[in-house]
Amino acid sequence: MLKMGIKPDNFTYPSVLKACGNEFDLGFGRELHRAIDASGLEWSLYVQNALVAMYAKCGEVEIARDLFEKMPEKDVVSWNSIISGYASKGLWQQAFDLFEKMKIRNTQINLVTWNTIAGGCLQTGNYKDALDLISQIRNHGIHLDSVAMVIGLGACSRIGVVKLGKEIHGSALRNGCVGNETVKNALITMYSRCKDLRHAYILFRSTEIKNLVTWNSMIAGYTHWNQYAEASFIFREMILTGIQPNYVTVASILPLCARVANLQHGKELHCYIMRHGGFEDYLLLWNSLVDMYSKSGKISEAQKLFDSMIEKDEVTYTSLIAGYGIQGEGHVALKLFEEMNSSRIKPDHIAMVAVLTACSHSGLVSEGQILFEKMISLYGINPEMEHFDCMVDLFGRAGLLRKAADIITIMPFRPSAAIWATLIGACKIHRNTDIGEWAAEKLLEMRPENSGYYILIANMYAAAGCWSKVAKVRTMMRDLGVRKAPGCAWVDVGNGFQLFLVEDRSNQQALEIYRLLEGLAKLMKEDSYVSIEDFGLAHDKFQE
């Protein structure tokens, strides 16, 4: 056009500037800017808006802001362009400040502005502000589009506001947006995170064409609430449909394998990661594998994987330290903790729980005390309830029950039911009924709902032969309506896990199973691994 001698005007420049912004061609955009300045054309709001938008899209947000501030006239497009520029670079505070100025100047705000700012609130963790903005959109009589709905549903899922999430679901149905893949996936996530898995599953099944995000949303919903069997079923169904899992899929289900110590499924995922490329840089996955092998008792496998990792963080070390702690290898756990410090990886409060627990399980009392004292002075970590619980366990296992009781009395927190239970368990083992009764009274005053606490207290009294007190605990459980959940275990049967309950006779092989269990119990008793009294079974009236 220029070669033909035709001069561009105020209608030509905006189109070409928009193309420069879309292609991120800052060089040509600057040439156009110089040409506009030299053209002598009359000032045009459309041209200036296009310049602001071009610089903002190309990342030159400061130049865009300077142009924006010099504009004698601004409209909603001007404001949206500069706000979007800040948003694209993650400079949310500047975007929020401009939005407040828009409101002060009574500038018209359209849905693009609302969505940008609400999306910013969602990304910065201001979920309540995001929902407030969604409410303001509706109050202004503006219909929510699919972008606004996804933002609103995302905020609802983060803070568990299922009521508002259902209202947005209703809007989606009325506006015909529920067929939108992104909206439907956001709905599945919202219901899942709000523990309404039934509605999430209905939506999931009603989706005829499921993309990877749909499958991930449903899997993540089940894993979020530790429903391993359901998550595993959906995962395997996804594989059978020919859809390959990505990092998000594996990152959702692998930590759950670690939590339930499902070694078989975890190994399958490990093989998948090794065979397929693209997972090398995701440290979360490798940390989850170390954690899974550690919790499954395969500490040598966890160590091999740990040694093969080029990058490690506090989670990597914590997982392996916890694994050695479970195995009673306290000295190895301490050596790892020292290696972690020498690698300039600062331990966090979870790492401190892991190493203190390792000391507790290995009877390393003095080492645990030193680490606890160093928490504030050396590592800058204020002890939390979990750390005091570890110290009570450390002293309790070692038979230092008075020290364990002193920890509870001097700590700056109101003792939890769990910490009283830790002390009671230690008193039961070491036959100290004085401190045990004191702790039991404190625990019973809290009237906990967990039946295990009452059973623990009753077992302590049963071990000491205090049958009248056992009866009193039983009466309290009955009066409070506390019911003992039946004992439950999982057995790895090769191709999956089999769940069974105490006194469960539903399995076709129940007779053989119980015969085998009786034989194992007899062998354990003969080898002094366990005594009847240790399970609180010293009296026929108190069998569990």
PDB file of C-alpha atoms in Angstrom, residues 120-267:
ATOM      1  CA  GLY A 120      -6.258 -11.844  39.066  1.00  0.00           C
ATOM      2  CA  CYS A 121      -7.849 -12.309  42.473  1.00  0.00           C
ATOM      3  CA  LEU A 122      -8.116 -16.036  41.781  1.00  0.00           C
ATOM      4  CA  GLN A 123      -4.453 -16.290  40.764  1.00  0.00           C
ATOM      5  CA  THR A 124      -3.234 -14.343  43.798  1.00  0.00           C
ATOM      6  CA  GLY A 125      -5.281 -16.399  46.254  1.00  0.00           C
ATOM      7  CA  ASN A 126      -7.877 -13.696  47.016  1.00  0.00           C
ATOM      8  CA  TYR A 127     -10.737 -16.132  46.510  1.00  0.00           C
ATOM      9  CA  LYS A 128     -13.337 -14.193  48.468  1.00  0.00           C
ATOM     10  CA  ASP A 129     -12.541 -11.032  46.475  1.00  0.00           C
ATOM     11  CA  ALA A 130     -12.923 -13.022  43.253  1.00  0.00           C
ATOM     12  CA  LEU A 131     -16.368 -14.238  44.334  1.00  0.00           C
ATOM     13  CA  ASP A 132     -17.318 -10.718  45.413  1.00  0.00           C
ATOM     14  CA  LEU A 133     -16.446  -9.450  41.931  1.00  0.00           C
ATOM     15  CA  ILE A 134     -18.510 -12.231  40.325  1.00  0.00           C
ATOM     16  CA  SER A 135     -21.433 -11.146  42.528  1.00  0.00           C
ATOM     17  CA  GLN A 136     -20.919  -7.506  41.464  1.00  0.00           C
ATOM     18  CA  ILE A 137     -21.063  -8.558  37.799  1.00  0.00           C
ATOM     19  CA  ARG A 138     -24.446 -10.156  38.405  1.00  0.00           C
ATOM     20  CA  ASN A 139     -25.634  -7.158  40.446  1.00  0.00           C
ATOM     21  CA  HIS A 140     -24.817  -4.901  37.487  1.00  0.00           C
ATOM     22  CA  GLY A 141     -27.197  -6.953  35.375  1.00  0.00           C
ATOM     23  CA  ILE A 142     -24.416  -8.450  33.277  1.00  0.00           C
ATOM     24  CA  HIS A 143     -24.816 -12.112  32.337  1.00  0.00           C
ATOM     25  CA  LEU A 144     -21.833 -14.248  33.299  1.00  0.00           C
ATOM     26  CA  ASP A 145     -19.943 -15.621  30.316  1.00  0.00           C
ATOM     27  CA  SER A 146     -17.975 -18.879  30.352  1.00  0.00           C
ATOM     28  CA  VAL A 147     -14.790 -17.094  31.516  1.00  0.00           C
ATOM     29  CA  ALA A 148     -16.547 -15.530  34.524  1.00  0.00           C
ATOM     30  CA  MET A 149     -18.140 -18.877  35.395  1.00  0.00           C
ATOM     31  CA  VAL A 150     -14.817 -20.702  35.327  1.00  0.00           C
ATOM     32  CA  ILE A 151     -13.257 -18.032  37.558  1.00  0.00           C
ATOM     33  CA  GLY A 152     -16.179 -18.179  39.989  1.00  0.00           C
ATOM     34  CA  LEU A 153     -16.173 -21.980  40.106  1.00  0.00           C
ATOM     35  CA  GLY A 154     -12.411 -21.968  40.641  1.00  0.00           C
ATOM     36  CA  ALA A 155     -12.789 -19.670  43.651  1.00  0.00           C
ATOM     37  CA  CYS A 156     -15.670 -21.770  45.039  1.00  0.00           C
ATOM     38  CA  SER A 157     -13.580 -24.935  44.786  1.00  0.00           C
ATOM     39  CA  ARG A 158     -10.672 -23.332  46.680  1.00  0.00           C
ATOM     40  CA  ILE A 159     -12.747 -22.298  49.709  1.00  0.00           C
ATOM     41  CA  GLY A 160     -15.478 -24.925  49.559  1.00  0.00           C
ATOM     42  CA  VAL A 161     -18.445 -22.656  48.835  1.00  0.00           C
ATOM     43  CA  VAL A 162     -20.676 -25.234  47.202  1.00  0.00           C
ATOM     44  CA  LYS A 163     -23.856 -23.118  47.546  1.00  0.00           C
ATOM     45  CA  LEU A 164     -22.524 -20.330  45.321  1.00  0.00           C
ATOM     46  CA  GLY A 165     -21.008 -22.946  43.029  1.00  0.00           C
ATOM     47  CA  LYS A 166     -24.483 -24.433  42.530  1.00  0.00           C
ATOM     48  CA  GLU A 167     -25.847 -20.951  41.716  1.00  0.00           C
ATOM     49  CA  ILE A 168     -23.180 -20.569  39.018  1.00  0.00           C
ATOM     50  CA  HIS A 169     -24.108 -24.058  37.791  1.00  0.00           C
ATOM     51  CA  GLY A 170     -27.702 -22.830  37.500  1.00  0.00           C
ATOM     52  CA  SER A 171     -26.570 -19.782  35.504  1.00  0.00           C
ATOM     53  CA  ALA A 172     -24.582 -22.061  33.205  1.00  0.00           C
ATOM     54  CA  LEU A 173     -27.673 -24.189  32.569  1.00  0.00           C
ATOM     55  CA  ARG A 174     -29.850 -21.130  31.862  1.00  0.00           C
ATOM     56  CA  ASN A 175     -27.266 -19.515  29.572  1.00  0.00           C
ATOM     57  CA  GLY A 176     -26.445 -22.712  27.709  1.00  0.00           C
ATOM     58  CA  CYS A 177     -22.824 -22.676  28.905  1.00  0.00           C
ATOM     59  CA  VAL A 178     -22.899 -26.059  30.636  1.00  0.00           C
ATOM     60  CA  GLY A 179     -21.968 -27.710  27.343  1.00  0.00           C
ATOM     61  CA  ASN A 180     -18.730 -25.705  27.284  1.00  0.00           C
ATOM     62  CA  GLU A 181     -15.867 -28.125  28.042  1.00  0.00           C
ATOM     63  CA  THR A 182     -13.999 -25.666  30.252  1.00  0.00           C
ATOM     64  CA  VAL A 183     -17.112 -24.838  32.290  1.00  0.00           C
ATOM     65  CA  LYS A 184     -18.020 -28.506  32.711  1.00  0.00           C
ATOM     66  CA  ASN A 185     -14.504 -29.390  33.849  1.00  0.00           C
ATOM     67  CA  ALA A 186     -14.583 -26.483  36.313  1.00  0.00           C
ATOM     68  CA  LEU A 187     -17.933 -27.764  37.640  1.00  0.00           C
ATOM     69  CA  ILE A 188     -16.505 -31.261  38.141  1.00  0.00           C
ATOM     70  CA  THR A 189     -13.545 -29.778  40.019  1.00  0.00           C
ATOM     71  CA  MET A 190     -15.789 -27.534  42.128  1.00  0.00           C
ATOM     72  CA  TYR A 191     -18.108 -30.354  43.219  1.00  0.00           C
ATOM     73  CA  SER A 192     -15.125 -32.642  43.847  1.00  0.00           C
ATOM     74  CA  ARG A 193     -13.275 -30.121  46.009  1.00  0.00           C
ATOM     75  CA  CYS A 194     -16.479 -29.359  47.938  1.00  0.00           C
ATOM     76  CA  LYS A 195     -16.801 -33.109  48.685  1.00  0.00           C
ATOM     77  CA  ASP A 196     -19.942 -33.465  46.580  1.00  0.00           C
ATOM     78  CA  LEU A 197     -18.417 -36.316  44.617  1.00  0.00           C
ATOM     79  CA  ARG A 198     -21.822 -37.661  43.584  1.00  0.00           C
ATOM     80  CA  HIS A 199     -22.633 -34.541  41.542  1.00  0.00           C
ATOM     81  CA  ALA A 200     -19.088 -34.458  40.166  1.00  0.00           C
ATOM     82  CA  TYR A 201     -19.414 -38.055  39.017  1.00  0.00           C
ATOM     83  CA  ILE A 202     -22.841 -37.410  37.414  1.00  0.00           C
ATOM     84  CA  LEU A 203     -21.371 -34.505  35.425  1.00  0.00           C
ATOM     85  CA  PHE A 204     -18.348 -36.598  34.516  1.00  0.00           C
ATOM     86  CA  ARG A 205     -20.507 -39.439  33.190  1.00  0.00           C
ATOM     87  CA  SER A 206     -22.799 -37.038  31.328  1.00  0.00           C
ATOM     88  CA  THR A 207     -19.831 -35.706  29.349  1.00  0.00           C
ATOM     89  CA  GLU A 208     -19.950 -37.624  26.072  1.00  0.00           C
ATOM     90  CA  ILE A 209     -16.545 -36.567  24.757  1.00  0.00           C
ATOM     91  CA  LYS A 210     -14.071 -36.434  27.628  1.00  0.00           C
ATOM     92  CA  ASN A 211     -10.760 -34.706  27.104  1.00  0.00           C
ATOM     93  CA  LEU A 212      -7.694 -35.152  29.300  1.00  0.00           C
ATOM     94  CA  VAL A 213      -8.720 -32.233  31.526  1.00  0.00           C
ATOM     95  CA  THR A 214     -12.092 -33.928  32.211  1.00  0.00           C
ATOM     96  CA  TRP A 215     -10.395 -37.149  33.314  1.00  0.00           C
ATOM     97  CA  ASN A 216      -7.840 -35.218  35.388  1.00  0.00           C
ATOM     98  CA  SER A 217     -10.609 -33.245  37.116  1.00  0.00           C
ATOM     99  CA  MET A 218     -12.393 -36.418  38.242  1.00  0.00           C
ATOM    100  CA  ILE A 219      -9.195 -38.229  39.280  1.00  0.00           C
ATOM    101  CA  ALA A 220      -8.015 -35.181  41.236  1.00  0.00           C
ATOM    102  CA  GLY A 221     -11.400 -35.006  42.982  1.00  0.00           C
ATOM    103  CA  TYR A 222     -11.116 -38.560  44.272  1.00  0.00           C
ATOM    104  CA  THR A 223      -7.457 -38.241  45.239  1.00  0.00           C
ATOM    105  CA  HIS A 224      -8.156 -34.974  47.095  1.00  0.00           C
ATOM    106  CA  TRP A 225     -10.398 -36.944  49.479  1.00  0.00           C
ATOM    107  CA  ASN A 226      -8.129 -40.021  49.607  1.00  0.00           C
ATOM    108  CA  GLN A 227     -10.616 -42.240  47.766  1.00  0.00           C
ATOM    109  CA  TYR A 228      -7.974 -44.444  46.248  1.00  0.00           C
ATOM    110  CA  ALA A 229     -10.163 -47.220  44.829  1.00  0.00           C
ATOM    111  CA  GLU A 230     -12.349 -44.763  42.884  1.00  0.00           C
ATOM    112  CA  ALA A 231      -9.379 -42.724  41.632  1.00  0.00           C
ATOM    113  CA  SER A 232      -7.605 -45.893  40.496  1.00  0.00           C
ATOM    114  CA  PHE A 233     -10.732 -47.128  38.686  1.00  0.00           C
ATOM    115  CA  ILE A 234     -11.130 -43.843  36.748  1.00  0.00           C
ATOM    116  CA  PHE A 235      -7.410 -43.782  35.979  1.00  0.00           C
ATOM    117  CA  ARG A 236      -7.444 -47.291  34.526  1.00  0.00           C
ATOM    118  CA  GLU A 237     -10.618 -46.523  32.558  1.00  0.00           C
ATOM    119  CA  MET A 238      -8.890 -43.473  31.079  1.00  0.00           C
ATOM    120  CA  ILE A 239      -5.935 -45.620  29.949  1.00  0.00           C
ATOM    121  CA  LEU A 240      -8.324 -48.126  28.327  1.00  0.00           C
ATOM    122  CA  THR A 241      -9.949 -45.324  26.300  1.00  0.00           C
ATOM    123  CA  GLY A 242      -6.549 -44.577  24.762  1.00  0.00           C
ATOM    124  CA  ILE A 243      -5.959 -41.223  26.487  1.00  0.00           C
ATOM    125  CA  GLN A 244      -2.392 -40.918  27.755  1.00  0.00           C
ATOM    126  CA  PRO A 245      -1.885 -39.366  31.213  1.00  0.00           C
ATOM    127  CA  ASN A 246       0.156 -36.197  31.499  1.00  0.00           C
ATOM    128  CA  TYR A 247       2.075 -34.651  34.392  1.00  0.00           C
ATOM    129  CA  VAL A 248      -1.137 -33.428  36.057  1.00  0.00           C
ATOM    130  CA  THR A 249      -2.647 -36.938  36.005  1.00  0.00           C
ATOM    131  CA  VAL A 250       0.418 -38.597  37.497  1.00  0.00           C
ATOM    132  CA  ALA A 251       0.935 -35.764  39.998  1.00  0.00           C
ATOM    133  CA  SER A 252      -2.643 -36.288  41.208  1.00  0.00           C
ATOM    134  CA  ILE A 253      -2.604 -40.042  41.695  1.00  0.00           C
ATOM    135  CA  LEU A 254       1.025 -40.782  42.634  1.00  0.00           C
ATOM    136  CA  PRO A 255       0.981 -38.949  46.003  1.00  0.00           C
ATOM    137  CA  LEU A 256      -2.155 -40.936  46.849  1.00  0.00           C
ATOM    138  CA  CYS A 257      -0.276 -44.185  46.086  1.00  0.00           C
ATOM    139  CA  ALA A 258       2.316 -42.949  48.584  1.00  0.00           C
ATOM    140  CA  ARG A 259      -0.324 -42.166  51.225  1.00  0.00           C
ATOM    141  CA  VAL A 260      -1.953 -45.595  50.991  1.00  0.00           C
ATOM    142  CA  ALA A 261       1.377 -47.343  50.298  1.00  0.00           C
ATOM    143  CA  ASN A 262       0.040 -48.980  47.124  1.00  0.00           C
ATOM    144  CA  LEU A 263       3.304 -50.323  45.822  1.00  0.00           C
ATOM    145  CA  GLN A 264       1.913 -52.192  42.806  1.00  0.00           C
ATOM    146  CA  HIS A 265       0.139 -49.206  41.263  1.00  0.00           C
ATOM    147  CA  GLY A 266       3.004 -46.906  42.207  1.00  0.00           C
ATOM    148  CA  LYS A 267       5.473 -49.187  40.412  1.00  0.00           C
TER     149      LYS A 267
END
